[in-house]
Coordinates of C-alpha atoms and ligand atoms in Angstrom, one line a residue:
M1 CA 38.8 137.8 36.5
A2 CA 42.3 138.8 37.7
D3 CA 44.8 136.0 38.7
Q4 CA 45.8 135.5 42.4
A5 CA 49.1 137.6 42.2
M6 CA 47.3 140.5 40.6
L7 CA 44.5 140.2 43.2
T8 CA 47.1 140.5 46.0
K9 CA 48.6 143.7 44.4
L10 CA 45.1 145.1 43.9
L11 CA 44.6 145.1 47.7
D12 CA 46.9 148.1 47.8
V13 CA 45.1 150.3 45.3
R14 CA 43.4 153.5 46.2
I15 CA 40.8 154.2 43.5
L16 CA 38.6 157.3 43.1
F17 CA 35.5 157.5 40.9
L18 CA 34.2 160.6 39.2
G19 CA 31.1 160.8 37.1
P20 CA 27.6 162.4 37.2
P21 CA 24.7 161.0 39.2
G22 CA 23.5 157.9 37.4
S23 CA 26.8 157.2 35.6
G24 CA 27.1 153.8 37.3
K25 CA 29.8 154.6 39.9
G26 CA 27.9 152.8 42.7
T27 CA 27.3 149.6 40.6
Q28 CA 30.9 149.4 39.5
C29 CA 32.3 150.1 43.0
K30 CA 30.1 147.3 44.4
R31 CA 31.5 144.8 41.9
L32 CA 35.1 146.0 42.6
K33 CA 34.4 145.6 46.3
A34 CA 33.1 142.1 45.8
E35 CA 36.0 141.0 43.7
L36 CA 38.9 142.8 45.4
G37 CA 37.6 143.0 49.0
L38 CA 38.4 146.7 49.2
P39 CA 36.2 148.9 51.3
H40 CA 33.8 151.0 49.3
L41 CA 33.5 154.5 50.7
S42 CA 30.4 156.0 49.2
T43 CA 29.6 159.4 50.8
G44 CA 26.0 159.2 49.6
D45 CA 25.5 155.8 51.2
I46 CA 27.2 157.0 54.4
L47 CA 24.9 160.0 54.6
R48 CA 21.7 158.0 53.8
Q49 CA 22.6 155.3 56.4
G50 CA 23.6 158.0 58.9
I51 CA 20.3 159.8 58.4
V52 CA 18.4 156.5 59.1
D53 CA 20.5 155.9 62.2
G54 CA 19.9 159.4 63.4
K55 CA 23.6 160.4 63.5
A56 CA 23.9 164.1 64.3
E57 CA 26.3 165.1 61.5
C58 CA 24.3 163.2 58.9
L59 CA 21.0 164.8 60.1
K60 CA 22.7 168.2 59.5
A61 CA 23.2 167.1 55.9
K62 CA 19.6 166.0 55.3
T63 CA 18.1 169.2 53.8
Y64 CA 21.0 169.4 51.3
V65 CA 20.7 165.7 50.2
D66 CA 16.9 166.0 49.9
S67 CA 17.2 169.1 47.6
G68 CA 20.0 167.7 45.4
N69 CA 22.5 170.2 46.7
L70 CA 26.0 169.6 48.0
V71 CA 26.5 169.2 51.7
P72 CA 29.0 171.9 53.0
D73 CA 32.6 170.9 52.5
D74 CA 33.7 171.1 56.2
L75 CA 31.0 168.6 57.1
M76 CA 31.9 166.2 54.3
I77 CA 35.6 166.4 55.0
L78 CA 34.9 165.6 58.7
I79 CA 32.8 162.5 57.6
I80 CA 35.4 161.2 55.2
R81 CA 38.3 161.8 57.6
E82 CA 36.6 159.7 60.2
R83 CA 35.9 156.9 57.7
L84 CA 39.5 156.9 56.3
A85 CA 40.9 156.6 59.8
Q86 CA 39.1 153.2 60.2
S87 CA 41.4 150.2 60.1
D88 CA 39.9 148.6 57.0
C89 CA 41.2 151.6 54.9
H90 CA 44.9 151.2 55.9
R91 CA 45.9 149.7 52.5
G92 CA 43.4 150.2 49.7
F93 CA 39.9 151.7 49.2
I94 CA 37.4 152.8 46.6
L95 CA 36.1 156.4 46.9
D96 CA 32.8 157.0 45.4
G97 CA 31.2 160.5 45.6
F98 CA 34.0 162.2 47.4
P99 CA 35.6 164.6 46.5
R100 CA 32.9 166.6 44.8
T101 CA 34.5 170.1 45.0
L102 CA 38.0 171.5 44.6
P103 CA 38.4 172.3 48.4
Q104 CA 37.4 168.6 49.1
A105 CA 40.0 167.4 46.6
K106 CA 42.7 169.5 48.2
S107 CA 41.7 168.3 51.7
L108 CA 41.7 164.7 50.5
D109 CA 45.3 165.2 49.1
D110 CA 46.4 166.4 52.6
M111 CA 44.7 163.5 54.4
L112 CA 46.3 161.0 52.0
V113 CA 49.7 162.5 52.3
S114 CA 49.5 162.3 56.1
L115 CA 48.2 158.7 55.9
K116 CA 50.9 157.9 53.4
L117 CA 48.3 156.4 51.1
P118 CA 48.5 158.2 47.7
L119 CA 45.7 157.7 45.1
S120 CA 46.5 155.1 42.6
C121 CA 44.1 156.1 39.9
V122 CA 40.9 158.1 39.2
F123 CA 38.2 156.8 36.8
N124 CA 35.9 159.3 35.2
L125 CA 32.7 157.5 34.0
V126 CA 31.5 159.5 31.0
V127 CA 27.8 159.3 30.2
N128 CA 25.6 161.8 28.4
D129 CA 22.6 163.5 30.1
E130 CA 19.9 161.6 28.1
V131 CA 21.2 158.2 29.3
I132 CA 21.5 159.5 32.9
V133 CA 17.9 160.7 32.9
E134 CA 16.7 157.4 31.6
R135 CA 18.8 155.4 34.1
I136 CA 17.7 157.4 37.1
A137 CA 14.0 157.5 36.1
G138 CA 14.0 153.6 36.3
R139 CA 16.3 153.2 39.3
L140 CA 15.0 151.3 42.3
N141 CA 16.9 150.9 45.5
C142 CA 16.6 148.3 48.3
S143 CA 15.0 150.1 51.3
N144 CA 17.4 148.2 53.5
A145 CA 20.4 150.6 53.5
K146 CA 22.6 147.9 54.8
C147 CA 21.9 145.8 51.7
G148 CA 22.1 148.7 49.2
A149 CA 21.2 146.6 46.1
V150 CA 20.2 148.7 43.1
Y151 CA 17.9 147.7 40.3
H152 CA 16.5 149.2 37.1
K153 CA 12.8 148.8 36.1
K154 CA 13.8 147.9 32.5
N155 CA 17.5 147.1 32.4
A156 CA 18.0 145.1 35.6
P157 CA 14.6 144.3 37.1
P158 CA 14.2 142.3 40.4
K159 CA 12.9 138.7 40.1
V160 CA 9.8 139.6 42.1
L161 CA 8.2 143.0 41.3
G162 CA 9.1 145.6 44.1
I163 CA 11.2 143.1 46.2
C164 CA 14.9 142.9 46.6
D165 CA 16.4 139.6 45.3
I166 CA 19.1 139.6 47.9
C167 CA 17.4 140.5 51.2
G168 CA 13.7 140.5 50.4
S169 CA 13.1 144.1 51.6
P170 CA 10.8 146.3 49.6
L171 CA 12.3 148.4 46.8
Q172 CA 11.9 152.2 46.6
Q173 CA 12.9 155.1 44.5
R174 CA 15.4 157.5 46.2
S175 CA 13.6 160.8 47.0
D176 CA 16.5 162.6 45.3
D177 CA 16.0 160.6 42.1
L178 CA 12.8 162.5 41.3
P179 CA 13.1 164.4 38.0
D180 CA 13.4 168.0 39.3
I181 CA 16.0 167.0 41.9
V182 CA 18.0 165.1 39.3
K183 CA 18.1 168.2 37.2
E184 CA 19.5 170.1 40.2
R185 CA 22.1 167.3 40.9
L186 CA 23.3 167.4 37.3
K187 CA 23.6 171.2 37.4
V188 CA 25.6 171.0 40.6
Y189 CA 27.8 168.2 39.1
K190 CA 28.7 170.3 36.1
E191 CA 29.4 173.5 38.1
L192 CA 31.2 172.1 41.1
T193 CA 32.4 168.5 40.5
A194 CA 33.4 168.5 36.8
P195 CA 36.4 170.8 37.4
L196 CA 37.9 167.9 39.3
I197 CA 38.4 166.2 35.9
G198 CA 41.1 168.8 35.1
Y199 CA 42.5 168.6 38.6
Y200 CA 43.2 164.9 38.4
T201 CA 44.2 165.0 34.7
E202 CA 47.0 167.5 35.6
R203 CA 48.1 165.0 38.3
K204 CA 48.2 162.3 35.6
L205 CA 45.8 160.1 37.6
L206 CA 42.7 160.3 35.4
T207 CA 41.4 157.6 33.0
E208 CA 38.1 158.2 31.1
I209 CA 35.8 155.3 30.9
D210 CA 32.8 155.2 28.5
G211 CA 30.0 154.6 30.9
S212 CA 27.2 154.2 28.3
R213 CA 28.1 150.5 27.6
S214 CA 26.9 147.4 29.5
Q215 CA 27.9 146.9 33.1
D216 CA 30.1 144.0 32.1
E217 CA 31.9 146.0 29.4
I218 CA 32.5 148.9 31.7
Y219 CA 33.8 146.6 34.5
A220 CA 36.2 144.8 32.1
D221 CA 37.5 148.2 31.0
I222 CA 38.0 149.4 34.6
M223 CA 39.8 146.1 35.5
R224 CA 42.1 146.4 32.4
N225 CA 43.1 149.9 33.3
L226 CA 43.5 149.1 37.0
E227 CA 45.9 146.3 36.2
T228 CA 47.9 148.6 33.9
C229 CA 48.0 151.2 36.6
V230 CA 49.2 148.6 39.2
N231 CA 51.8 147.2 36.8
A232 CA 53.1 150.7 36.2
G233 CA 53.5 151.1 39.9
G234 CA 50.6 153.5 40.4
Ligands
LIG301 P1 25.2 160.2 45.8 O1 24.5 159.0 46.4 O2 26.7 160.1 45.7 O3 24.5 160.7 44.5 O4 25.0 161.4 46.9 C1 23.7 161.8 47.3 C2 23.7 163.2 47.9 O5 24.6 163.2 49.0 C3 24.3 164.3 47.0 O6 23.3 164.8 46.1 C4 24.7 165.3 48.0 O7 23.6 166.0 48.6 C5 25.3 164.4 49.2 N1 26.7 164.2 49.0 C6 27.3 163.0 48.8 N2 28.6 163.1 48.7 C7 28.9 164.4 48.9 C8 30.1 165.2 48.9 N3 31.3 164.7 48.7 N4 30.0 166.6 49.0 C9 28.8 167.1 49.2 N5 27.6 166.5 49.2 C10 27.7 165.1 49.1

């Protein structure tokens, strides 16, 4: 747990997470959000919630999400631009699932320059395909999108089978977590998103995190690196 002075500094960090589906980005982002109070901008969550709410731009994205393909860049850029303009993002934020292509990364750079909010650090959660397939196969999500709790049948089961510990809603498997769609998502990640590792390495923003360890070990590693980054003025 960071001390009070460090927590205050951490309100001004802009963090971006890279990593394949199932690498644990969402879980770590939720913990960071709870500890630091920073908004967690997950484009996957924004799309899923928007589809449930019947928002026009999210409904346009539905066929892509259902098939495990990427939603077109112009639509995603529009969605994230609107979200970054909201007042809770005026200091720090955690980006999870955006950018996912080089054009999205370049647009994000432009947006952040105009907002005068440069990225502080980028974490790349490194996990091999075998671990990912095992994690996703057992993943269960709370059906209440506003709650968003995530469980794992074996590694993090709910107290009552099939029921969310936090809000009591039924748990369900995400339709894009079915094996064939996961294969497609991993292929898309390797082709279109993995090149961002080089993009942010060149900009000296990237830190690799071994995402195959326990949630607590990964979180401690992220916090250590975040404090180093803040102390270095990042
Ligand atoms: P996630 O919850 O991050 O795994 O995202 C679920 C799905 O939402 C992805 O498989 C894509 O179809 C879509 N999606 C989320 N973020 C993006 C993005 N930045 N660019 C394109 N599609 C996205």
